[in-house]
Short mmCIF file of C-alpha atoms in Angstrom, two decimals:
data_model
loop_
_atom_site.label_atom_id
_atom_site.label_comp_id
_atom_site.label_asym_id
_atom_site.label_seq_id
_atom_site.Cartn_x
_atom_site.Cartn_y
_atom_site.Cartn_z
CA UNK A 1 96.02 100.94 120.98
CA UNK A 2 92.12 101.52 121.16
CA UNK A 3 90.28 98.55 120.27
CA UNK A 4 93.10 95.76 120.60
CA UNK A 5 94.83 96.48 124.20
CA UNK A 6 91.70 95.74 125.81
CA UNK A 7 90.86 92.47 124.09
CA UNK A 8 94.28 91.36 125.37
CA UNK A 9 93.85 91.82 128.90
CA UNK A 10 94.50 88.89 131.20
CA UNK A 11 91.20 88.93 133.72
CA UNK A 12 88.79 89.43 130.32
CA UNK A 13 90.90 86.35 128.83
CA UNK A 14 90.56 84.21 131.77
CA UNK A 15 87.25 85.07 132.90
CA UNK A 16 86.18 84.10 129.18
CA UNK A 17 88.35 80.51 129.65
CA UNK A 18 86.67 79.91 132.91
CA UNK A 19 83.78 80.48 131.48
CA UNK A 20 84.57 78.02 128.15
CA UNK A 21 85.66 75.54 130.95
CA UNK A 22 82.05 75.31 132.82
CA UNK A 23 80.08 75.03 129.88
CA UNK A 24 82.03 72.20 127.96
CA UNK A 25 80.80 68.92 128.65
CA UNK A 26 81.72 66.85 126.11
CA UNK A 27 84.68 66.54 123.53
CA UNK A 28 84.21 68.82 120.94
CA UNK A 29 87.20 69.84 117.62
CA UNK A 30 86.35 73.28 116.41
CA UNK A 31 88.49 75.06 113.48
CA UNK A 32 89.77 78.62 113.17
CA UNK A 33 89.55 79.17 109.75
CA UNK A 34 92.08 82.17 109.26
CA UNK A 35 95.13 82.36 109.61
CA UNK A 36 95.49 85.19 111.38
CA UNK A 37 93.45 83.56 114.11
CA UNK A 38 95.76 80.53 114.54
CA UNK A 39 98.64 82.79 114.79
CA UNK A 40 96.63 84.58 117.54
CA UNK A 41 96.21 80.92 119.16
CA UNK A 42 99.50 80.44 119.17
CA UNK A 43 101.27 83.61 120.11
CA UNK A 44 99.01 84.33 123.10
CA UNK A 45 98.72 80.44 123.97
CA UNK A 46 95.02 80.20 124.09
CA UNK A 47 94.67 76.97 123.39
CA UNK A 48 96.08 75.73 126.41
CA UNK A 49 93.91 78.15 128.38
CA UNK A 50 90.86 75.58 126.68
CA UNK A 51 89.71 72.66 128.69
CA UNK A 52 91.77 68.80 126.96
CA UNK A 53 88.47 67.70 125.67
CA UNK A 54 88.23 71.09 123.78
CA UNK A 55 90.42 70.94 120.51
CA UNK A 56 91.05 73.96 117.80
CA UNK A 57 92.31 72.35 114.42
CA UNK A 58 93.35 75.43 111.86
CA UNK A 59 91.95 75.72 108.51
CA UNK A 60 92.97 76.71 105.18
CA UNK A 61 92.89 80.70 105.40
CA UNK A 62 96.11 81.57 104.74
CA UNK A 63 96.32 83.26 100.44
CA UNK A 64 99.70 82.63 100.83
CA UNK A 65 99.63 78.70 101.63
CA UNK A 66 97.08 77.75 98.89
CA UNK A 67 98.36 79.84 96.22
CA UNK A 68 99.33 76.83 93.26
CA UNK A 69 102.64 76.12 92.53
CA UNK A 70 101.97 76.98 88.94
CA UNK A 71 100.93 80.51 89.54
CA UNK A 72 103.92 80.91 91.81
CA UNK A 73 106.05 79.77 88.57
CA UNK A 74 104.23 82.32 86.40
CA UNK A 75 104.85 85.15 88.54
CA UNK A 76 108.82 84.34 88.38
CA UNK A 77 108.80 83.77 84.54
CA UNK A 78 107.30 87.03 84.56
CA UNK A 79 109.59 88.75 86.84
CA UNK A 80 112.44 87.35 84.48
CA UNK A 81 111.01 88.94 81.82
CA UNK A 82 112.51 91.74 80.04
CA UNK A 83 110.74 95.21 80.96
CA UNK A 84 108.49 93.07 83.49
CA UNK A 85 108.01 94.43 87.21
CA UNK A 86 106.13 92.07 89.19
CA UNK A 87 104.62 93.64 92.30
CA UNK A 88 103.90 91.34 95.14
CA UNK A 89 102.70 91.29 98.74
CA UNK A 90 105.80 90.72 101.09
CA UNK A 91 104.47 87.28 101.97
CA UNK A 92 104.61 85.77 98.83
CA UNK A 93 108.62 86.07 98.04
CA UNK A 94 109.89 83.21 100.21
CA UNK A 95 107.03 80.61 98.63
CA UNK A 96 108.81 77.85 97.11
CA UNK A 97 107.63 77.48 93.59
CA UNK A 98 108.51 74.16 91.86
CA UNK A 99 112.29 75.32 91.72
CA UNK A 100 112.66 78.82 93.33
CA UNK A 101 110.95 81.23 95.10
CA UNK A 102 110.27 84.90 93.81
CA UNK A 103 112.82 86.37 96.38
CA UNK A 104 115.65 84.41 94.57
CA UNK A 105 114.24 85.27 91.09
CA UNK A 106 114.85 89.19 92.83
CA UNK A 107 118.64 87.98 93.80
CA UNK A 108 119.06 86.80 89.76
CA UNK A 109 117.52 89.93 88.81
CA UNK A 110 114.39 89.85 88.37
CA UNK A 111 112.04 93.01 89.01
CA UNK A 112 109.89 92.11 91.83
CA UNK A 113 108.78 94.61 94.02
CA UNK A 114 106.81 94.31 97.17
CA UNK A 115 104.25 96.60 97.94
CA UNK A 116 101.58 96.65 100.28
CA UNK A 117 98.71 97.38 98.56
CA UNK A 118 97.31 96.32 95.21
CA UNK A 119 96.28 100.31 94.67
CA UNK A 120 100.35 100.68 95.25
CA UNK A 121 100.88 98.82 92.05
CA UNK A 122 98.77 100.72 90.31
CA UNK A 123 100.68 103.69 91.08
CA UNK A 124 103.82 102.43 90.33
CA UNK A 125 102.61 101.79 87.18
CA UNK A 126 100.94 105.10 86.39
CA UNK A 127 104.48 106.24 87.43
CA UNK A 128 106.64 103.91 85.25
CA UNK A 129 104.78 103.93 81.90
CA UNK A 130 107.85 102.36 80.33
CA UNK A 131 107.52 98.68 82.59
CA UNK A 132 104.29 96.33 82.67
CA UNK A 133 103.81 95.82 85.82
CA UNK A 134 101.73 92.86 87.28
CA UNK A 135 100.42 92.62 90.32
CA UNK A 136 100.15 89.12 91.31
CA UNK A 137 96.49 89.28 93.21
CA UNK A 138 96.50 86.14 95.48
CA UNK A 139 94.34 85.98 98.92
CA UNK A 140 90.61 85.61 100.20
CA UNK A 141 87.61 88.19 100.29
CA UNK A 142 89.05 90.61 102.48
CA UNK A 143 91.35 91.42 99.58
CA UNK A 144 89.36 90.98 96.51
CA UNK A 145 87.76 94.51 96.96
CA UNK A 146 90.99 96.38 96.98
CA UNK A 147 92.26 94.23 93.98
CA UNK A 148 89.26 94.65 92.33
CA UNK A 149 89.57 98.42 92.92
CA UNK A 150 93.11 98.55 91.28
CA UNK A 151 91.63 97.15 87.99
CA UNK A 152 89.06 100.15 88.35
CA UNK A 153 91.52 102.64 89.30
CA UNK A 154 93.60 101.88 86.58
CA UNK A 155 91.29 101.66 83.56
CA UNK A 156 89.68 105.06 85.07
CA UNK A 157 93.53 105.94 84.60
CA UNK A 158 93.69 105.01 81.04
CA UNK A 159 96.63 102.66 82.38
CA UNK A 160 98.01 100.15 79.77
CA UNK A 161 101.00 98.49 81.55
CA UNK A 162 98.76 96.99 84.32
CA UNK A 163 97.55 93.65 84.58
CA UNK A 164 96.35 91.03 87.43
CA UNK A 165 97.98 87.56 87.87
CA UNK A 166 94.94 86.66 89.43
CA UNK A 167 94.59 83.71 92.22
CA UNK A 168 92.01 84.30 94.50
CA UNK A 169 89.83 81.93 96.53
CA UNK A 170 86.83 81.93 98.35
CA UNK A 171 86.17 80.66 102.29
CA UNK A 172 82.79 79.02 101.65
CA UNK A 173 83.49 76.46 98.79
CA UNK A 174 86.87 75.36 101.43
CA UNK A 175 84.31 74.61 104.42
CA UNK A 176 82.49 72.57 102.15
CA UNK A 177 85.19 70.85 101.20
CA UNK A 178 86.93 70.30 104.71
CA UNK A 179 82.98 69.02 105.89
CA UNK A 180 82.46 67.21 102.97
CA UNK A 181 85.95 64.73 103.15
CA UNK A 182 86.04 61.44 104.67
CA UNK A 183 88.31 62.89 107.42
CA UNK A 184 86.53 65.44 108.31
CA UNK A 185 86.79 65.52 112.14
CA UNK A 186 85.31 69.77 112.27
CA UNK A 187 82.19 70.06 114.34
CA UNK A 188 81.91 73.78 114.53
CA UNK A 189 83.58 76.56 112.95
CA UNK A 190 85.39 79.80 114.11
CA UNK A 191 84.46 82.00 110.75
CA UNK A 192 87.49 84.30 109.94
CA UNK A 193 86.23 88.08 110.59
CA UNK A 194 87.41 90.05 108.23
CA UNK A 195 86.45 88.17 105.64
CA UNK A 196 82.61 88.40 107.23
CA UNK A 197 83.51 92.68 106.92
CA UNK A 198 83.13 92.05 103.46
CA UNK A 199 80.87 89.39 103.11
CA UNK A 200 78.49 89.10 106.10
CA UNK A 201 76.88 86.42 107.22
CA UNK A 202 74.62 84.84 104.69
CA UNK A 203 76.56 82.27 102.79
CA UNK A 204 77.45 80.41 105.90
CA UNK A 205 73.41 79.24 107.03
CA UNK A 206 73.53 76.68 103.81
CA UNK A 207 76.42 75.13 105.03
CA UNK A 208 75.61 74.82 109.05
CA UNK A 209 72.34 73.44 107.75
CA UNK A 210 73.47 71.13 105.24
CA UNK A 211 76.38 70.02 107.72
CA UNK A 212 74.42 70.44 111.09
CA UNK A 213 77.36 72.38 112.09
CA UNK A 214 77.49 76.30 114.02
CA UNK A 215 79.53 79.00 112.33
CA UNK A 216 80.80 82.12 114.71
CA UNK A 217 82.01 84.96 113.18
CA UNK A 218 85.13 85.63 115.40
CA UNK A 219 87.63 88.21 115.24
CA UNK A 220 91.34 87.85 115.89
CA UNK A 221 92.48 88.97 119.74
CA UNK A 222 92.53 86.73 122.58
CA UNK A 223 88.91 88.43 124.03
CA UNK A 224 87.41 87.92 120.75
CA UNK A 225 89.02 84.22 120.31
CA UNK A 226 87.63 83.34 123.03
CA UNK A 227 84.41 84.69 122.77
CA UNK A 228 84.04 83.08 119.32
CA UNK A 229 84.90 79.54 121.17
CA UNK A 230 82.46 80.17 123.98
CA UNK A 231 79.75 81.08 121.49
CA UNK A 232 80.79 78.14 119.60
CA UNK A 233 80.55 75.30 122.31
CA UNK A 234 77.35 76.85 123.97
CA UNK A 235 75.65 76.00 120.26
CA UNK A 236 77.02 72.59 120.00
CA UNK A 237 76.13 71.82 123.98
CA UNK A 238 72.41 72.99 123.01
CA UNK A 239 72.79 71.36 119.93
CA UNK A 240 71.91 74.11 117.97
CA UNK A 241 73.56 74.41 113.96
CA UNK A 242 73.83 78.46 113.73
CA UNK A 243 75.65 81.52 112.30
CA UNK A 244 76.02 84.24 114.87
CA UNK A 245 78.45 86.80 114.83
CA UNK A 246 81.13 87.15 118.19
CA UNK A 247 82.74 90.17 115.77
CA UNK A 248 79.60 92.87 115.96
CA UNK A 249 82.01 95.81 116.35
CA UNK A 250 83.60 95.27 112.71
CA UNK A 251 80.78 92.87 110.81
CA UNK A 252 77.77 93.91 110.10
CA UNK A 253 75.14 91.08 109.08
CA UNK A 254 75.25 91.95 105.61
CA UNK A 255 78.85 92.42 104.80
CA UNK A 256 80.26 95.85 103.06
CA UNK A 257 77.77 96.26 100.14
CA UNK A 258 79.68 98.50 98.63
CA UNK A 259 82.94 96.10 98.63
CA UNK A 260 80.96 93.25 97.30
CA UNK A 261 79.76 95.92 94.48
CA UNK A 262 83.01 96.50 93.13
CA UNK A 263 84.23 93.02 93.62
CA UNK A 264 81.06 91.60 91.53
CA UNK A 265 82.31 94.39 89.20
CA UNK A 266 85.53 93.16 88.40
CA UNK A 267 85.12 89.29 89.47
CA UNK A 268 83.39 86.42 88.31
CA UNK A 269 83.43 83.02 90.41
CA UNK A 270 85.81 80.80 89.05
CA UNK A 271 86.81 77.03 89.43
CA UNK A 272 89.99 76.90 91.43
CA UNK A 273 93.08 74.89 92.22
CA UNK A 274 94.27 75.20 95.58
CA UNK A 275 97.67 74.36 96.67
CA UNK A 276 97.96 71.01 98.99
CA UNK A 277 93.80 70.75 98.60
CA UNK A 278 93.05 70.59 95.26
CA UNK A 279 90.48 71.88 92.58
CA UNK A 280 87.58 72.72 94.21
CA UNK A 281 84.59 73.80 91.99
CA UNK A 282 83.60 77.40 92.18
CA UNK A 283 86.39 78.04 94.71
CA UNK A 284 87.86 81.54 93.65
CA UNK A 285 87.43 84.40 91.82
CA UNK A 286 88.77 85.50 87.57
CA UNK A 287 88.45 88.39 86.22
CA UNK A 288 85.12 89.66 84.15
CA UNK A 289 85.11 88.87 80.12
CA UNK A 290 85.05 92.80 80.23
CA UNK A 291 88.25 93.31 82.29
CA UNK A 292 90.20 90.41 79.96
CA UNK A 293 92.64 93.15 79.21
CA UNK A 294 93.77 92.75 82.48
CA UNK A 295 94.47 89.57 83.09
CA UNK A 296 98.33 89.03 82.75
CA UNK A 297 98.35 85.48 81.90
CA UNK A 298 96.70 86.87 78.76
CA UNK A 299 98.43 89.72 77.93
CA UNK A 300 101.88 88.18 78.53
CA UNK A 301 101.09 84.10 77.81
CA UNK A 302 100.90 81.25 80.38
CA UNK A 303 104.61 80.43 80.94
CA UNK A 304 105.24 76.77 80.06
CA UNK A 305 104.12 74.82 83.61
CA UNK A 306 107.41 72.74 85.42
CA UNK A 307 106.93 69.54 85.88
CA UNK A 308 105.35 68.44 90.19
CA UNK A 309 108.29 67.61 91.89
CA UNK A 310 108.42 65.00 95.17
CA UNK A 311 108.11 66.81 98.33
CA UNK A 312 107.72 65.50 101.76
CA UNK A 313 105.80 68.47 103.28
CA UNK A 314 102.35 67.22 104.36
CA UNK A 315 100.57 71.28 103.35
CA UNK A 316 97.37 69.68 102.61
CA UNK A 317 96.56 67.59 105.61
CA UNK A 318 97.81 70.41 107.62
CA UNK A 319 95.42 73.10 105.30
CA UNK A 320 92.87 70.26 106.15
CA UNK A 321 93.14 70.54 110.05
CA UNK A 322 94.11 66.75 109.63
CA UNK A 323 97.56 66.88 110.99
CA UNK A 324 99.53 69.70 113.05
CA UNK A 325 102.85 70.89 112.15
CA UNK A 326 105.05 69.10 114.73
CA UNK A 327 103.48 65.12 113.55
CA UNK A 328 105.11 66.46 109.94
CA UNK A 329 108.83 64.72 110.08
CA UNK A 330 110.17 67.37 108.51
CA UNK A 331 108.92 70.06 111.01
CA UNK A 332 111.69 72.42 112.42
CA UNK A 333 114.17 70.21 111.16
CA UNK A 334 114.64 70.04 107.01
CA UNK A 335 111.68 72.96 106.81
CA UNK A 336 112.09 76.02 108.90
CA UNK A 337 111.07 79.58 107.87
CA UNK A 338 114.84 80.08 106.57
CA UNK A 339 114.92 77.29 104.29
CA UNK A 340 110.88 76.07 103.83
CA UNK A 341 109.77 73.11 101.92
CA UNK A 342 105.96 74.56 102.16
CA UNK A 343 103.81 77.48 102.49
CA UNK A 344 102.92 76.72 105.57
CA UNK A 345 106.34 77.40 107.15
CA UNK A 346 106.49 81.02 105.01
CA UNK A 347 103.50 83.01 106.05
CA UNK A 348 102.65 85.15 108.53
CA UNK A 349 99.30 83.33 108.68
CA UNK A 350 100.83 79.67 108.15
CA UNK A 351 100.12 77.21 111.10
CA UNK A 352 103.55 75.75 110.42
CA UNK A 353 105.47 79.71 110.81
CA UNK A 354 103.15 80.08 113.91
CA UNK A 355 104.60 76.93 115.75
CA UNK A 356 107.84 77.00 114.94
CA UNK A 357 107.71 80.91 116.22
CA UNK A 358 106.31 80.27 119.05
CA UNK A 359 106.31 77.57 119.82
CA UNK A 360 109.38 75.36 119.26
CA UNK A 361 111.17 75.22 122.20
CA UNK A 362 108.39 74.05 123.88
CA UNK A 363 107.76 71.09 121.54
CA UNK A 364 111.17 70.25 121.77
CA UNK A 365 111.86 69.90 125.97
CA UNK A 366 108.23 68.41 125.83
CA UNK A 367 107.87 65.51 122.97
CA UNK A 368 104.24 64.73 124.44
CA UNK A 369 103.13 68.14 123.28
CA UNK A 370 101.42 68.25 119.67
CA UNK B 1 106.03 91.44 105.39
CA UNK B 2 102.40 92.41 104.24
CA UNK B 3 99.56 90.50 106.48
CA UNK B 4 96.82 90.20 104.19
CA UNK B 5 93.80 89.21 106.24
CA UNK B 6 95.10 90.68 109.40
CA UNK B 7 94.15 94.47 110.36
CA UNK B 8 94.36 96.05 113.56
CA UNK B 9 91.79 99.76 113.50
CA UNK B 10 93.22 102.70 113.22
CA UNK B 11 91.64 106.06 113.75
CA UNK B 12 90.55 108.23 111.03
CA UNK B 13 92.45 111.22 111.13
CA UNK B 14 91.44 113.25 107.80
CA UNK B 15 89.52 113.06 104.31
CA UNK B 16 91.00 113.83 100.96
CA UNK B 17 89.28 113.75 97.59
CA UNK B 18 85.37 113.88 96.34
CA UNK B 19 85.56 111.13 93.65
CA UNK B 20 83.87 108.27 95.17
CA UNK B 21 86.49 105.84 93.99
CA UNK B 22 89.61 108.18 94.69
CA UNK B 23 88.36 109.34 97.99
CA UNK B 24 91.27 108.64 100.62
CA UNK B 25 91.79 109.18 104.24
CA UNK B 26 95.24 109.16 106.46
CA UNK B 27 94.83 106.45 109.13
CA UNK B 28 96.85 106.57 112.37
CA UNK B 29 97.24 102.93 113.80
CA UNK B 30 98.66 103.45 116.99
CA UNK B 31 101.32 106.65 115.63
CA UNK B 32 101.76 104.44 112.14
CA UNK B 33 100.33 106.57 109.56
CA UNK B 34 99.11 105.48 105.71
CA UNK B 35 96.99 106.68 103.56
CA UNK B 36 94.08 104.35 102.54
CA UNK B 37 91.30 104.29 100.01
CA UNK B 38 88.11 104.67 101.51
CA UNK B 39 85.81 104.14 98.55
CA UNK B 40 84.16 101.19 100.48
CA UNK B 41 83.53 103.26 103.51
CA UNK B 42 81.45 106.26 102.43
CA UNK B 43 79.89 106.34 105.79
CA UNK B 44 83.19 106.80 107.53
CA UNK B 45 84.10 110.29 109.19
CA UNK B 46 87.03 111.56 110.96
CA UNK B 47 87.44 110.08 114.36
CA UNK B 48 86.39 106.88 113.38
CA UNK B 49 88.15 103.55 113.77
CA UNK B 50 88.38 101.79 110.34
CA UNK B 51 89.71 98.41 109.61
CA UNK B 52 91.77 98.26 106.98
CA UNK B 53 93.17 95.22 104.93
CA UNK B 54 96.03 96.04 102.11
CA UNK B 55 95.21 99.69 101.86
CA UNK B 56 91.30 99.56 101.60
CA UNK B 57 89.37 100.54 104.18
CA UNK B 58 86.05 98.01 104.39
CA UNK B 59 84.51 98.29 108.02
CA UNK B 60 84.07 101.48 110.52
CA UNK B 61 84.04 100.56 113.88
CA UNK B 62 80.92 99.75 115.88
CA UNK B 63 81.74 101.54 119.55
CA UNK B 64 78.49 100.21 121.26
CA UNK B 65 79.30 96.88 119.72
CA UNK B 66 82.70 96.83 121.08
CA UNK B 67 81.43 98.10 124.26
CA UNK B 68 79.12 95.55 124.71
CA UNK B 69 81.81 92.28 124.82
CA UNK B 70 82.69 94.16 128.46
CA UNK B 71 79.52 94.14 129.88
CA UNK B 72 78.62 90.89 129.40
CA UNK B 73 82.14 89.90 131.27
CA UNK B 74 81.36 91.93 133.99
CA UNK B 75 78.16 89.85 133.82
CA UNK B 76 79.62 87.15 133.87
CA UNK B 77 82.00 87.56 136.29
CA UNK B 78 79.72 88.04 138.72
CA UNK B 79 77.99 84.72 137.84
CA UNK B 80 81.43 83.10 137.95
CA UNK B 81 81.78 84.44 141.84
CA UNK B 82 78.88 82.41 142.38
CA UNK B 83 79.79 79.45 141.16
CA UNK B 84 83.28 79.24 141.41
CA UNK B 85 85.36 76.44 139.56
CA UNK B 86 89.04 75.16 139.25
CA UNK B 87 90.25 76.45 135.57
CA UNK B 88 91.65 73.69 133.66
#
């Protein structure tokens, strides 16, 4: 396919980790932030193309993996619920709430339907006047504006029976939290891509000056890995604390104005818990005092919250880029993608999934490797 | 399984609908067709590569950008013939 087969070609990819490997002189951790990029790492094995003093730690991006508990339990009570469809993205069913996850909630019959886009939802529901449905909006700026959209779409519709369970966070306010803990070992930053299509560049220069760390806007095939790390190390060789953008052909400096019009439409920034991290102030995005009749926490009531239950799955220092998958004890052994105890191990942008995908088999002939 | 902040572009293959916020296009992504909202991408015309995250269109393509990662490898893979070094 145009546009991907050519970032995966072998003499761009090694040309690019040659290159990486002359200009890296000293020890240096960068994180991916998304997801999607660690999978990327993983699948194609780039990090072992890097240099040993060159090491990628993977951030928080994945909606899936910081989506709370207690949101997770709303959207089953809600699926339970007579005359209730609950429309989900795919990755979201095999989440472990506090007791089940919203795939077994299906199997006991609750409505939950997976769709794969918000704007899907909304035509189910212009279709099915007789069910509420809610679509349970989790995930990062890339897919606030298509969320946001829905609500638009379906008040333009005159729609009654469709709400938002709303859970959506913001990159920024995580970096600043990852920089600003004790642990921190991040000196430079692999920004994830598509949210910068939405977004652009500006709200990362605070942060690489506050932190004296560079930000590259990197996209998600090997070539453009790559050329996000090399950018990366040249600024921390020279010393230099900038945002540049290794993703030109799909982010443009200033983001998609006219996504971040209809998301400021719709959204308002928001305090927000994040699973395994925490509440971190102005973190995510609610819904407008305008668009209340949307939100389905209102509409339906806040099912009554379970009570935390032990776990052994170490999500946060992994979301953190403090620990990798295979130092958790449980790792491949009580949590695997069949039976997980954490996001992590779910999503198709969790570091644990990745691993254990790809790279399992390895870990286990080679215990050294972590 | 629906990946959220993943996208690979797909070409643009036709435009329905005048309403700004209806207006729709069908996508091909490598044979795959959907339809996607394109209300974020007013500029975009058929032909064009979009990227497209859960069914929204939000970024057209930049060719000469995407050209341009090339030509600086070929740059500097001629620099690399001149001073050649063991990978790692």
């Amino acid at each position: 396919m145009k546009f991907v087969d050519e970032y995966r070609e072998a003499p761009a990819v090694h040309a690019l980790a040659a290159a990486i490997a002359r200009r890296t002189t000293r020890p240096w951790t960068l994180m991916e932030i998304c997801g999607g990029q660690t999978h990327s790492i993983v699948k194609f094995g780039l990090d072992e193309l890097l240099p040993t003093n060159l090491t990628l730690v993977h951030g928080p991006g994945c909606p899936v993996c910081v989506t709370p508990v207690g949101l997770i339990d709303a959207a089953i009570a809600l699926a339970g619920r007579p005359g209730v469809t609950v429309c989900s993205f795919g990755d979201m069913l095999r989440v472990p709430g506090s007791g089940v996850d919203l795939l077994t909630a299906r199997a006991r019959g609750g409505a939950v339907r997976i769709v794969y886009s918000p704007l899907d939802a909304v035509a189910y529901a212009a279709a099915h006047p007789e069910r509420e449905v809610v679509f349970f909006a989790v995930g990062f700026e890339t897919t606030a504006p298509a969320n946001a959209m829905a609500v638009l779409q379906a008040r333009r519709a005159g729609l009654r029976n469709f709400t938002l369970l709303v859970s959506h966070v913001l990159v920024p306010p995580a970096m600043e939290a990852i920089l600003g803990s004790p642990g921190n070992r991040v000196q430079g930053f692999l920004a994830a891509g598509h949210v910068c299509t939405v977004m652009g560049l500006a709200e990362y220069s605070p942060l690489a000056e506050r932190f004296r760390v560079p930000i590259v806007v990197t996209g998600f095939e090997p070539v453009d890995i790559l050329q996000g790390v090399l950018d990366c190390v040249d600024h921390l060789e020279a010393g230099r604390a900038e945002v540049t953008n290794a993703y030109a052909r799909a982010v443009r400096t200033a983001g998609n104005p006219h996504a971040q019009r209809v998301m400021r439409d719709v959204f308002t920034v928001v305090d927000r818990e994040w699973r395994g991290l925490g509440l971190i102030p102005r973190s995510g995005l609610g819904l407008r005092p305008e668009f209340a009749e949307f939100d389905a926490l209102r509409r339906h009531g806040r099912p009554e919250p379970a009570p935390p239950t032990p776990t052994e799955c170490i999500a946060g220092d992994i979301l953190r880029g403090q620990a990798k998958p295979a130092e958790c004890p449980a790792y491949g052994v009580r949590c695997t993608p069949e039976h997980p105890l954490g996001a992590p191990m779910v999503s198709s942008e969790g570091a644990c999934a990745a691993y254990y995908r790809y790279r399992r088999r390895v870990e286990h002939a080679d215990p050294s490797f972590a | 399984m629906a990946f959220m902040c993943l996208a690979v572009p797909g070409r643009l293959l036709d435009i329905a609908g005048d309403d700004e916020m209806f207006r729709t296009g069908r996508v091909s992504f490598g044979g795959v067709i959907k339809t996607v909202s394109l209300a974020c991408v007013p500029e975009a015309r058929v032909d064009d590569y979009v990227v497209v995250h859960v069914g929204m269109a939000l970024s057209v393509v930049d060719e000469a950008e995407a050209a341009r990662v090339f030509a600086l490898l070929a740059e500097m893979g001629e620099l690399a013939d001149l001073e050649p070094e063991p990978p790692p």
